PDB file of C-alpha atoms in Angstrom:
ATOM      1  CA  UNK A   1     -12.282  12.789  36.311  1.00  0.00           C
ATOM      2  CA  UNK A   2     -10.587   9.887  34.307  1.00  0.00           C
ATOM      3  CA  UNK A   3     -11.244   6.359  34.865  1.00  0.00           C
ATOM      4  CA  UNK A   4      -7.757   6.127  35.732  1.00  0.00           C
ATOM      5  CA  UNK A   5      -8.153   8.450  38.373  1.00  0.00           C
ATOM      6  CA  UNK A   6     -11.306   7.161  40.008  1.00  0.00           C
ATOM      7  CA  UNK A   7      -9.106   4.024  40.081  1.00  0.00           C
ATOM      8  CA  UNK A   8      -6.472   5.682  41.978  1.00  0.00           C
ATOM      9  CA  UNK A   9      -9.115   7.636  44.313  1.00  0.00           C
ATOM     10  CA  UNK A  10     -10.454   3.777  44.591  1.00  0.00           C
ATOM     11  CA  UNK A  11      -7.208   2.543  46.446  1.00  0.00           C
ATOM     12  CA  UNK A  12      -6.221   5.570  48.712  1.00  0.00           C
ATOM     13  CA  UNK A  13      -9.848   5.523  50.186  1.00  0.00           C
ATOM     14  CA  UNK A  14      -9.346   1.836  50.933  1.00  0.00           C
ATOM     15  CA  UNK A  15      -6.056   2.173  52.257  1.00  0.00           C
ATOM     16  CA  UNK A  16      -7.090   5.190  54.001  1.00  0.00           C
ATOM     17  CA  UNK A  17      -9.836   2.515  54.865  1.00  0.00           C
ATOM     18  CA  UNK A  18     -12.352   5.558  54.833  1.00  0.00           C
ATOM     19  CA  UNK A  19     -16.046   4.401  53.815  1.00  0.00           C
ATOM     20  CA  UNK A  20     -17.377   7.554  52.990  1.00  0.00           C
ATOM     21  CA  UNK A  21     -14.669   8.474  50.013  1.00  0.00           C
ATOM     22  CA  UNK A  22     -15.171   4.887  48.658  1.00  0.00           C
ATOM     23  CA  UNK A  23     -18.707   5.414  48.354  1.00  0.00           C
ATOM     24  CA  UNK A  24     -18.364   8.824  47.142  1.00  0.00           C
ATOM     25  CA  UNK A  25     -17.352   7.293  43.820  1.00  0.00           C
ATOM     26  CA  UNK A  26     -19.930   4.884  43.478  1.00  0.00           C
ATOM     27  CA  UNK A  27     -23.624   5.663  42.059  1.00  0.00           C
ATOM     28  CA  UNK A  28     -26.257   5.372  44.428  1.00  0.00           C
ATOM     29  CA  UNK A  29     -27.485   2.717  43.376  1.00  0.00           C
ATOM     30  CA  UNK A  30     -24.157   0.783  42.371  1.00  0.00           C
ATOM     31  CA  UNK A  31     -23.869  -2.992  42.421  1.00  0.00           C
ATOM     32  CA  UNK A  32     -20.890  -4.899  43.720  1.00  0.00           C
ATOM     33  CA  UNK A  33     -20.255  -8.747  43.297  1.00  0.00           C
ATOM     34  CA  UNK A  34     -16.970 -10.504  45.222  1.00  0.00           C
ATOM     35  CA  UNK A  35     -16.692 -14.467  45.861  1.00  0.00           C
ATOM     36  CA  UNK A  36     -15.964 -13.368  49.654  1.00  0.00           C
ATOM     37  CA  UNK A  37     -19.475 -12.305  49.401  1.00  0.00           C
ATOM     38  CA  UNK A  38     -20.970 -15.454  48.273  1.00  0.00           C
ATOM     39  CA  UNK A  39     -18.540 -17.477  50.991  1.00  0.00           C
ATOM     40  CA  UNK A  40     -19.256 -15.455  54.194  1.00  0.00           C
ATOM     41  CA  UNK A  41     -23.492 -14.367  53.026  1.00  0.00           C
ATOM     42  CA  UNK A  42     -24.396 -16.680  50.585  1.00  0.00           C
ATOM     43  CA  UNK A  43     -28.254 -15.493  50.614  1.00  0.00           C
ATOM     44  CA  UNK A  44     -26.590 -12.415  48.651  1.00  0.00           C
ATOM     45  CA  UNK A  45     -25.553 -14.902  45.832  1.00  0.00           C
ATOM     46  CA  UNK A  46     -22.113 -12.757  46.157  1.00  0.00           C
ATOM     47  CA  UNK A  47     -24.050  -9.401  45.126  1.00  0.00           C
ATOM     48  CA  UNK A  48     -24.792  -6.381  46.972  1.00  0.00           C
ATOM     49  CA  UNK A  49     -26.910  -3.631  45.498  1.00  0.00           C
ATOM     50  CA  UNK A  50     -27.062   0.356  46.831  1.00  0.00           C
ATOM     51  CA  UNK A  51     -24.335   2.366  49.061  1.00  0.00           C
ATOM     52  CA  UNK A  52     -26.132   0.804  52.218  1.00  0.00           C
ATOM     53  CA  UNK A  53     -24.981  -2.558  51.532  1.00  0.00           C
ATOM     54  CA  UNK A  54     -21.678  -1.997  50.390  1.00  0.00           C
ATOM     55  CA  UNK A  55     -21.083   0.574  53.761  1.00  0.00           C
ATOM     56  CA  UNK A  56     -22.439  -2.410  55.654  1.00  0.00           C
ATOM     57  CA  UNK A  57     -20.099  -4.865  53.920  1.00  0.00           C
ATOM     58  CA  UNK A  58     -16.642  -2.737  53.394  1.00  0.00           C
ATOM     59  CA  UNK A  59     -17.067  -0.956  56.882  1.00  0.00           C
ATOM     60  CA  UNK A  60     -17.366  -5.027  58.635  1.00  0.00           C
ATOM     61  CA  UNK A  61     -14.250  -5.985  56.397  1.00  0.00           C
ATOM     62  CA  UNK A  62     -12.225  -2.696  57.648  1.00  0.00           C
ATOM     63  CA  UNK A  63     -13.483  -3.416  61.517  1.00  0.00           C
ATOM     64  CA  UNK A  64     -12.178  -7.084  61.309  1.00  0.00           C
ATOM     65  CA  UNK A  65      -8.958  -6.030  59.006  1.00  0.00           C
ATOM     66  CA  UNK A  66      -7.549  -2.679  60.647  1.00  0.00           C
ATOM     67  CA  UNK A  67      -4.226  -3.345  58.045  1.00  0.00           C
ATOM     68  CA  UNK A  68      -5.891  -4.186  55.299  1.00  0.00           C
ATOM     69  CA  UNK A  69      -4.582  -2.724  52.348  1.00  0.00           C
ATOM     70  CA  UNK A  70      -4.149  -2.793  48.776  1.00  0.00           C
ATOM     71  CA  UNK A  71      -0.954  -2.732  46.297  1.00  0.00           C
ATOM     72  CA  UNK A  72      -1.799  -1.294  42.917  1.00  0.00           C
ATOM     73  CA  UNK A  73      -0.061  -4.182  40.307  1.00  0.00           C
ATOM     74  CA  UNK A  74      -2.204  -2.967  36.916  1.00  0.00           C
ATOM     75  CA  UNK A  75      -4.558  -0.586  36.114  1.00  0.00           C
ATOM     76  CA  UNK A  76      -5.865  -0.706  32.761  1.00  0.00           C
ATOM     77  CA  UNK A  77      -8.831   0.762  31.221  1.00  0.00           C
ATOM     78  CA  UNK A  78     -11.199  -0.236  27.832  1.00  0.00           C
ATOM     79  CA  UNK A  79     -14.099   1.854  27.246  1.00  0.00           C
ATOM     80  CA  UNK A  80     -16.151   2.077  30.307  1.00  0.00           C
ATOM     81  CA  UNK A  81     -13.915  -0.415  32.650  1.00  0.00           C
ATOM     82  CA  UNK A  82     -10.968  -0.321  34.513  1.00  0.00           C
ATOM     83  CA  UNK A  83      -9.087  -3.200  35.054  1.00  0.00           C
ATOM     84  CA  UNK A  84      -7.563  -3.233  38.506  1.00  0.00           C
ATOM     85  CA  UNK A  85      -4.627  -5.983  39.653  1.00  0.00           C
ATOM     86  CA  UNK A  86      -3.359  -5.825  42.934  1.00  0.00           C
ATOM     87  CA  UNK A  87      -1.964  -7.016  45.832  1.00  0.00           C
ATOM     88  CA  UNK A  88      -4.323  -7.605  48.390  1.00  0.00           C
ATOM     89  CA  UNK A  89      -2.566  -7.529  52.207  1.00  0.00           C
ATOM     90  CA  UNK A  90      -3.202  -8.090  55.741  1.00  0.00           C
ATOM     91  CA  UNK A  91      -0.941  -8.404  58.465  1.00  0.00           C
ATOM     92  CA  UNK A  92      -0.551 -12.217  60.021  1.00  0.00           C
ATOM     93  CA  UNK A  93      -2.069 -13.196  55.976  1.00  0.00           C
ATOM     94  CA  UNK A  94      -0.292 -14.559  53.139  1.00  0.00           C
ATOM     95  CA  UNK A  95      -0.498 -11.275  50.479  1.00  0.00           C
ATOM     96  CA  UNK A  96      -3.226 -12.252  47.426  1.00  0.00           C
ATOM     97  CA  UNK A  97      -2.961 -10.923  44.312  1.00  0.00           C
ATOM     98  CA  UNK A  98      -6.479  -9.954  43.344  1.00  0.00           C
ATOM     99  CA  UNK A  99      -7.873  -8.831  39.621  1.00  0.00           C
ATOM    100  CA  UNK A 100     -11.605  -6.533  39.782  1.00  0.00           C
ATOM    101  CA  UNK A 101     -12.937  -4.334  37.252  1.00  0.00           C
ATOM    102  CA  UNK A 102     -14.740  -1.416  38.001  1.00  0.00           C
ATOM    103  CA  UNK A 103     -17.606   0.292  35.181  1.00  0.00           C
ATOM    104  CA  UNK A 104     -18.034   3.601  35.122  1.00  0.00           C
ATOM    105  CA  UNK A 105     -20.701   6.001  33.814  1.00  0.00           C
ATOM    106  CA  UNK A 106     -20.591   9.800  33.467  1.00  0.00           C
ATOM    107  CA  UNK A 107     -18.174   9.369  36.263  1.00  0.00           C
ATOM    108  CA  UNK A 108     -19.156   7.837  39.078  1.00  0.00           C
ATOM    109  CA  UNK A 109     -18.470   3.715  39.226  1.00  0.00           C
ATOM    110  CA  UNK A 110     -22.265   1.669  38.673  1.00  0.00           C
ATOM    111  CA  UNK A 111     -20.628  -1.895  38.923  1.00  0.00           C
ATOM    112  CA  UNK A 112     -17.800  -3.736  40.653  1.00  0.00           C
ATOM    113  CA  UNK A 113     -16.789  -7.472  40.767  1.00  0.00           C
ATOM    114  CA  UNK A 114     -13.621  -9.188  41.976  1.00  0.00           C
ATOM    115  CA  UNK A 115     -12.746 -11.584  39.374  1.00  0.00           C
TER     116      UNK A 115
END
């Protein structure tokens, strides 16, 4: 699969707001950093490591959100990284535009941080 598609697979499981198919691309032991993170758990310095944590963390942010969703602005890859921009929405929210990066080894993604 390319890293442009893994990208793509990335945003229709969030939109879908399915857990398991966002995991499914992630390594076991994958880490994840986002500043909403280190605002709303700072004891996790903003990092979450394994597919426990980030089912724990995505599947809270999808119970809270139920129209959260995400508009694909850029997606841009450089070796092993894709470059995602996009617009971040929830209903009764102002839209965000948010930049992340996703790195990816022998096809599954081992790191992701929101920028």
């Amino acid at each position: 699969m390319s890293l442009k598609q893994i990208a793509t697979n990335w945003f229709a499981a969030f939109n879908k707001q399915n857990v398991d198919d966002l995991l499914s691309l992630y390594e076991d032991n994958a880490e994840h950093f986002s500043p909403r993170l280190l605002k709303n758990h700072p004891e996790t310095k903003g990092l979450i490591k394994g597919k426990s944590a980030m089912r724990d963390w995505w599947q809270g942010a999808f119970d809270k959100m139920p129209t959260l969703r995400y508009h694909p602005i850029e997606i841009r890859e450089e070796n092993d990284l894709v470059f995602l921009e996009y617009k971040r929405m929830v209903d009764g929210e102002e839209d965000q535009v948010v930049k992340e990066y996703l790195q990816i080894r022998n096809g599954e993604i081992v790191f992701s941080k929101v920028l």
